[in-house]
Amino acid sequence: MRTASLATVLLGAASTIQAQQAASPGYDCYPTCIPSTVPANETLSFGRHYAVLNLDMITALVSGVAPTPAGSKWIANTARWIDAVHAQSPPPLSIFTRIYFSNSHKPEIGPASPFAKVGGALGTASSNLTEVYPAFCVNETVGDVVLQKTRYYAGAGNGLEEILRAQQIDTVIMSGIRTSGVILSTAYRLFDLDYKVYVIANNTIETPSNSPDINTNILEGILPKLPVAVITLEQALAALNNSGPAIY
């Protein structure tokens, strides 16, 4: 789907819910209000051995949703979260993923690779489209890590799992684009590796959003059944203050 048609679809979906009010603090109701799996009166902490995963927030993906109400809310929420994480003292481990290929031949995928149909149009590390979207701050000075990937799973073909083991991480907090791609794939894998997994519902989005049910079904139905904790942005921000100091 082209960017223009994607924006049209998202705008149409967003217009149907603009009159809705948030059901929980921090919720924007795009495309619908997602209830947290953690009770609002429960004090949430990520402990000390936690990592923040900011997944696939590259220009090629984000620019398609940025002009829409849903996209602008998602960008604002996610940027607010990233900035709050960096403001911790000391900051925890933050890992960003980018989808790109080693060179113009794209040796990581072949013509018969299923992933070529969804990611094959992306380029190399030098392409602006594969850079982290400018609204999201990557601060390598404080230890942020940026990893290449060439499949949906955040750890495909890179050192994600090695880094998490080496840093004795036991909890991960995920944000990213798209919910049915990197979020779902990574949640399954890290859950199977015995990590405590949190997904910030405000910080996930579908692209293209052909049906508002996709995001809702994953966040309300599929992830809680693993179980993965689905939380609000406000809960995540409060948990930062209850956590740490982070060990990294």
Tab-separated table of N, CA and C in Angstrom, residues 16-119:
chain	number	residue	atom	x	y	z
A	16	THR	N	-13.323	8.025	13.284
A	16	THR	CA	-14.469	7.367	13.916
A	16	THR	C	-14.352	7.311	15.427
A	17	ILE	N	-13.138	7.576	15.948
A	17	ILE	CA	-12.960	7.448	17.398
A	17	ILE	C	-12.524	8.751	18.064
A	18	GLN	N	-12.487	9.845	17.329
A	18	GLN	CA	-11.998	11.094	17.909
A	18	GLN	C	-12.864	11.578	19.065
A	19	ALA	N	-14.137	11.186	19.095
A	19	ALA	CA	-15.023	11.641	20.154
A	19	ALA	C	-14.897	10.813	21.421
A	20	GLN	N	-14.144	9.693	21.358
A	20	GLN	CA	-14.017	8.828	22.519
A	20	GLN	C	-13.150	9.476	23.589
A	21	GLN	N	-13.400	9.135	24.827
A	21	GLN	CA	-12.586	9.607	25.936
A	21	GLN	C	-11.747	8.444	26.454
A	22	ALA	N	-10.574	8.740	26.987
A	22	ALA	CA	-9.684	7.692	27.463
A	22	ALA	C	-10.294	6.963	28.650
A	23	ALA	N	-10.139	5.635	28.646
A	23	ALA	CA	-10.676	4.821	29.731
A	23	ALA	C	-9.712	4.752	30.901
A	24	SER	N	-8.435	4.980	30.664
A	24	SER	CA	-7.422	4.935	31.700
A	24	SER	C	-6.455	6.090	31.495
A	25	PRO	N	-5.762	6.521	32.556
A	25	PRO	CA	-4.815	7.629	32.410
A	25	PRO	C	-3.789	7.344	31.320
A	26	GLY	N	-3.561	8.331	30.453
A	26	GLY	CA	-2.546	8.191	29.426
A	26	GLY	C	-3.029	7.563	28.149
A	27	TYR	N	-4.280	7.116	28.093
A	27	TYR	CA	-4.770	6.458	26.903
A	27	TYR	C	-5.366	7.454	25.927
A	28	ASP	N	-5.046	7.262	24.644
A	28	ASP	CA	-5.509	8.169	23.606
A	28	ASP	C	-6.660	7.593	22.796
A	29	CYS	N	-6.941	6.297	23.020
A	29	CYS	CA	-8.036	5.626	22.315
A	29	CYS	C	-7.822	5.584	20.814
A	30	TYR	N	-6.611	5.413	20.366
A	30	TYR	CA	-6.304	5.203	18.958
A	30	TYR	C	-5.757	3.806	18.778
A	31	PRO	N	-6.403	2.902	18.057
A	31	PRO	CA	-7.733	3.061	17.478
A	31	PRO	C	-8.854	2.784	18.470
A	32	THR	N	-8.510	2.280	19.644
A	32	THR	CA	-9.499	2.027	20.675
A	32	THR	C	-8.805	2.061	22.021
A	33	CYS	N	-9.562	2.192	23.087
A	33	CYS	CA	-8.979	2.210	24.427
A	33	CYS	C	-8.607	0.788	24.837
A	34	ILE	N	-7.352	0.548	25.120
A	34	ILE	CA	-6.877	-0.776	25.487
A	34	ILE	C	-6.738	-0.853	27.002
A	35	PRO	N	-7.432	-1.760	27.662
A	35	PRO	CA	-7.301	-1.872	29.117
A	35	PRO	C	-5.963	-2.486	29.504
A	36	SER	N	-5.390	-2.011	30.589
A	36	SER	CA	-4.149	-2.569	31.097
A	36	SER	C	-4.420	-3.921	31.739
A	37	THR	N	-3.447	-4.816	31.630
A	37	THR	CA	-3.561	-6.104	32.320
A	37	THR	C	-3.073	-6.004	33.765
A	38	VAL	N	-2.501	-4.853	34.122
A	38	VAL	CA	-2.039	-4.620	35.488
A	38	VAL	C	-3.016	-3.665	36.156
A	39	PRO	N	-3.630	-4.046	37.269
A	39	PRO	CA	-4.607	-3.167	37.926
A	39	PRO	C	-4.031	-1.790	38.218
A	40	ALA	N	-4.863	-0.768	38.072
A	40	ALA	CA	-4.404	0.608	38.248
A	40	ALA	C	-3.901	0.877	39.666
A	41	ASN	N	-4.410	0.129	40.642
A	41	ASN	CA	-4.002	0.367	42.036
A	41	ASN	C	-2.791	-0.469	42.438
A	42	GLU	N	-2.225	-1.198	41.499
A	42	GLU	CA	-1.044	-2.027	41.790
A	42	GLU	C	0.227	-1.228	41.542
A	43	THR	N	1.131	-1.224	42.510
A	43	THR	CA	2.408	-0.537	42.352
A	43	THR	C	3.313	-1.369	41.453
A	44	LEU	N	3.690	-0.786	40.347
A	44	LEU	CA	4.462	-1.505	39.343
A	44	LEU	C	5.921	-1.075	39.386
A	45	SER	N	6.808	-2.050	39.336
A	45	SER	CA	8.250	-1.782	39.274
A	45	SER	C	8.873	-2.724	38.260
A	46	PHE	N	9.872	-2.221	37.543
A	46	PHE	CA	10.616	-3.049	36.602
A	46	PHE	C	11.858	-3.662	37.241
A	47	GLY	N	12.077	-3.385	38.537
A	47	GLY	CA	13.258	-3.896	39.210
A	47	GLY	C	14.502	-3.107	38.844
A	48	ARG	N	15.634	-3.782	38.833
A	48	ARG	CA	16.900	-3.121	38.510
A	48	ARG	C	17.525	-3.661	37.232
A	49	HIS	N	17.164	-4.868	36.861
A	49	HIS	CA	17.766	-5.506	35.687
A	49	HIS	C	16.778	-5.471	34.528
A	50	TYR	N	16.506	-4.280	34.061
A	50	TYR	CA	15.530	-4.158	32.977
A	50	TYR	C	16.134	-3.444	31.775
A	51	ALA	N	15.546	-3.723	30.613
A	51	ALA	CA	15.985	-3.100	29.368
A	51	ALA	C	14.777	-2.559	28.625
A	52	VAL	N	14.983	-1.456	27.937
A	52	VAL	CA	13.937	-0.802	27.161
A	52	VAL	C	14.191	-1.096	25.687
A	53	LEU	N	13.207	-1.688	25.023
A	53	LEU	CA	13.348	-2.038	23.613
A	53	LEU	C	12.481	-1.116	22.760
A	54	ASN	N	13.119	-0.357	21.885
A	54	ASN	CA	12.434	0.566	20.972
A	54	ASN	C	12.616	0.019	19.559
A	55	LEU	N	11.562	-0.563	19.018
A	55	LEU	CA	11.709	-1.486	17.901
A	55	LEU	C	11.200	-0.941	16.570
A	56	ASP	N	12.092	-0.954	15.587
A	56	ASP	CA	11.781	-0.667	14.180
A	56	ASP	C	11.215	0.735	13.947
A	57	MET	N	11.615	1.686	14.767
A	57	MET	CA	11.100	3.052	14.634
A	57	MET	C	11.887	3.818	13.576
A	58	ILE	N	11.891	3.275	12.372
A	58	ILE	CA	12.663	3.861	11.287
A	58	ILE	C	11.777	4.754	10.420
A	59	THR	N	12.407	5.656	9.712
A	59	THR	CA	11.676	6.646	8.921
A	59	THR	C	10.750	6.000	7.898
A	60	ALA	N	11.187	4.913	7.287
A	60	ALA	CA	10.370	4.262	6.266
A	60	ALA	C	9.014	3.839	6.807
A	61	LEU	N	8.966	3.404	8.054
A	61	LEU	CA	7.719	2.951	8.663
A	61	LEU	C	6.964	4.098	9.333
A	62	VAL	N	7.692	4.928	10.065
A	62	VAL	CA	7.029	5.982	10.839
A	62	VAL	C	6.444	7.060	9.941
A	63	SER	N	7.103	7.383	8.833
A	63	SER	CA	6.611	8.464	7.972
A	63	SER	C	5.241	8.146	7.388
A	64	GLY	N	4.898	6.876	7.292
A	64	GLY	CA	3.594	6.516	6.763
A	64	GLY	C	2.448	6.822	7.703
A	65	VAL	N	2.730	6.836	9.008
A	65	VAL	CA	1.665	7.109	9.981
A	65	VAL	C	1.780	8.503	10.585
A	66	ALA	N	2.927	9.151	10.436
A	66	ALA	CA	3.168	10.445	11.073
A	66	ALA	C	2.114	11.503	10.767
A	67	PRO	N	1.560	11.583	9.531
A	67	PRO	CA	0.586	12.639	9.243
A	67	PRO	C	-0.802	12.390	9.825
A	68	THR	N	-1.034	11.235	10.405
A	68	THR	CA	-2.368	10.876	10.888
A	68	THR	C	-2.522	11.206	12.368
A	69	PRO	N	-3.751	11.405	12.850
A	69	PRO	CA	-3.958	11.629	14.289
A	69	PRO	C	-3.411	10.492	15.137
A	70	ALA	N	-3.667	9.245	14.714
A	70	ALA	CA	-3.165	8.100	15.470
A	70	ALA	C	-1.642	8.096	15.493
A	71	GLY	N	-1.034	8.368	14.345
A	71	GLY	CA	0.414	8.359	14.257
A	71	GLY	C	1.067	9.449	15.073
A	72	SER	N	0.499	10.647	15.035
A	72	SER	CA	1.095	11.754	15.791
A	72	SER	C	1.007	11.500	17.292
A	73	LYS	N	-0.091	10.885	17.743
A	73	LYS	CA	-0.217	10.536	19.159
A	73	LYS	C	0.800	9.475	19.535
A	74	TRP	N	0.940	8.479	18.676
A	74	TRP	CA	1.902	7.421	18.948
A	74	TRP	C	3.323	7.974	19.021
A	75	ILE	N	3.687	8.850	18.102
A	75	ILE	CA	5.022	9.449	18.118
A	75	ILE	C	5.241	10.241	19.406
A	76	ALA	N	4.255	11.057	19.778
A	76	ALA	CA	4.391	11.869	20.988
A	76	ALA	C	4.523	10.997	22.233
A	77	ASN	N	3.704	9.962	22.322
A	77	ASN	CA	3.771	9.066	23.474
A	77	ASN	C	5.122	8.365	23.560
A	78	THR	N	5.568	7.847	22.428
A	78	THR	CA	6.814	7.087	22.418
A	78	THR	C	8.012	7.978	22.701
A	79	ALA	N	8.031	9.176	22.123
A	79	ALA	CA	9.125	10.112	22.387
A	79	ALA	C	9.144	10.514	23.860
A	80	ARG	N	7.970	10.708	24.435
A	80	ARG	CA	7.888	11.047	25.859
A	80	ARG	C	8.483	9.931	26.704
A	81	TRP	N	8.198	8.696	26.365
A	81	TRP	CA	8.729	7.549	27.082
A	81	TRP	C	10.246	7.468	26.956
A	82	ILE	N	10.757	7.609	25.749
A	82	ILE	CA	12.202	7.526	25.528
A	82	ILE	C	12.928	8.617	26.309
A	83	ASP	N	12.388	9.816	26.290
A	83	ASP	CA	13.010	10.921	27.030
A	83	ASP	C	13.001	10.649	28.539
A	84	ALA	N	11.911	10.078	29.039
A	84	ALA	CA	11.823	9.766	30.468
A	84	ALA	C	12.832	8.692	30.861
A	85	VAL	N	13.028	7.721	29.988
A	85	VAL	CA	14.020	6.672	30.245
A	85	VAL	C	15.417	7.278	30.305
A	86	HIS	N	15.728	8.153	29.377
A	86	HIS	CA	17.052	8.785	29.367
A	86	HIS	C	17.268	9.673	30.590
A	87	ALA	N	16.185	10.155	31.184
A	87	ALA	CA	16.307	11.041	32.341
A	87	ALA	C	16.593	10.281	33.638
A	88	GLN	N	16.510	8.953	33.599
A	88	GLN	CA	16.819	8.174	34.795
A	88	GLN	C	18.304	8.271	35.125
A	89	SER	N	18.616	8.120	36.402
A	89	SER	CA	20.009	8.206	36.831
A	89	SER	C	20.362	6.984	37.689
A	90	PRO	N	21.139	6.071	37.111
A	90	PRO	CA	21.648	6.061	35.736
A	90	PRO	C	20.577	5.548	34.777
A	91	PRO	N	20.699	5.862	33.494
A	91	PRO	CA	19.729	5.351	32.528
A	91	PRO	C	19.872	3.833	32.380
A	92	PRO	N	18.758	3.136	32.198
A	92	PRO	CA	18.844	1.700	31.934
A	92	PRO	C	19.317	1.441	30.505
A	93	LEU	N	19.555	0.185	30.215
A	93	LEU	CA	19.908	-0.221	28.862
A	93	LEU	C	18.726	0.033	27.927
A	94	SER	N	18.961	0.810	26.870
A	94	SER	CA	17.956	1.040	25.826
A	94	SER	C	18.501	0.484	24.519
A	95	ILE	N	17.680	-0.313	23.841
A	95	ILE	CA	18.076	-0.924	22.585
A	95	ILE	C	17.095	-0.511	21.492
A	96	PHE	N	17.623	0.050	20.425
A	96	PHE	CA	16.843	0.411	19.247
A	96	PHE	C	17.160	-0.593	18.142
A	97	THR	N	16.159	-0.940	17.327
A	97	THR	CA	16.431	-1.777	16.168
A	97	THR	C	16.131	-1.008	14.885
A	98	ARG	N	16.943	-1.295	13.874
A	98	ARG	CA	16.755	-0.748	12.530
A	98	ARG	C	16.732	-1.911	11.538
A	99	ILE	N	15.861	-1.810	10.550
A	99	ILE	CA	15.829	-2.812	9.489
A	99	ILE	C	16.643	-2.279	8.309
A	100	TYR	N	17.730	-2.960	7.998
A	100	TYR	CA	18.502	-2.599	6.804
A	100	TYR	C	19.381	-3.780	6.413
A	101	PHE	N	19.941	-3.705	5.205
A	101	PHE	CA	20.717	-4.807	4.653
A	101	PHE	C	22.181	-4.407	4.494
A	102	SER	N	23.043	-5.412	4.423
A	102	SER	CA	24.493	-5.169	4.441
A	102	SER	C	24.982	-4.378	3.240
A	103	ASN	N	24.380	-4.621	2.082
A	103	ASN	CA	24.753	-3.881	0.886
A	103	ASN	C	23.586	-3.906	-0.094
A	104	SER	N	23.793	-3.331	-1.252
A	104	SER	CA	22.699	-3.194	-2.210
A	104	SER	C	22.202	-4.530	-2.762
A	105	HIS	N	23.002	-5.578	-2.621
A	105	HIS	CA	22.567	-6.906	-3.059
A	105	HIS	C	21.599	-7.557	-2.065
A	106	LYS	N	21.514	-6.984	-0.858
A	106	LYS	CA	20.623	-7.490	0.193
A	106	LYS	C	20.831	-8.990	0.427
A	107	PRO	N	22.048	-9.360	0.813
A	107	PRO	CA	22.364	-10.781	0.941
A	107	PRO	C	21.592	-11.496	2.044
A	108	GLU	N	21.020	-10.752	2.956
A	108	GLU	CA	20.274	-11.388	4.054
A	108	GLU	C	18.948	-11.990	3.605
A	109	ILE	N	18.465	-11.579	2.451
A	109	ILE	CA	17.211	-12.139	1.944
A	109	ILE	C	17.390	-12.566	0.491
A	110	GLY	N	16.737	-13.647	0.139
A	110	GLY	CA	16.740	-14.089	-1.243
A	110	GLY	C	15.408	-13.775	-1.880
A	111	PRO	N	15.297	-13.961	-3.189
A	111	PRO	CA	14.052	-13.641	-3.887
A	111	PRO	C	12.863	-14.463	-3.399
A	112	ALA	N	13.144	-15.650	-2.816
A	112	ALA	CA	12.058	-16.505	-2.324
A	112	ALA	C	11.765	-16.294	-0.848
A	113	SER	N	12.513	-15.405	-0.189
A	113	SER	CA	12.299	-15.162	1.236
A	113	SER	C	10.957	-14.481	1.466
A	114	PRO	N	10.119	-15.017	2.335
A	114	PRO	CA	8.838	-14.364	2.613
A	114	PRO	C	9.001	-12.930	3.118
A	115	PHE	N	10.081	-12.674	3.887
A	115	PHE	CA	10.278	-11.334	4.431
A	115	PHE	C	10.578	-10.319	3.339
A	116	ALA	N	11.038	-10.784	2.192
A	116	ALA	CA	11.317	-9.875	1.085
A	116	ALA	C	10.065	-9.131	0.641
A	117	LYS	N	8.921	-9.751	0.848
A	117	LYS	CA	7.669	-9.120	0.428
A	117	LYS	C	7.294	-7.938	1.318
A	118	VAL	N	7.764	-7.939	2.560
A	118	VAL	CA	7.395	-6.853	3.481
A	118	VAL	C	8.553	-5.911	3.772
A	119	GLY	N	9.796	-6.397	3.682
A	119	GLY	CA	10.936	-5.547	4.001
A	119	GLY	C	11.955	-5.408	2.903
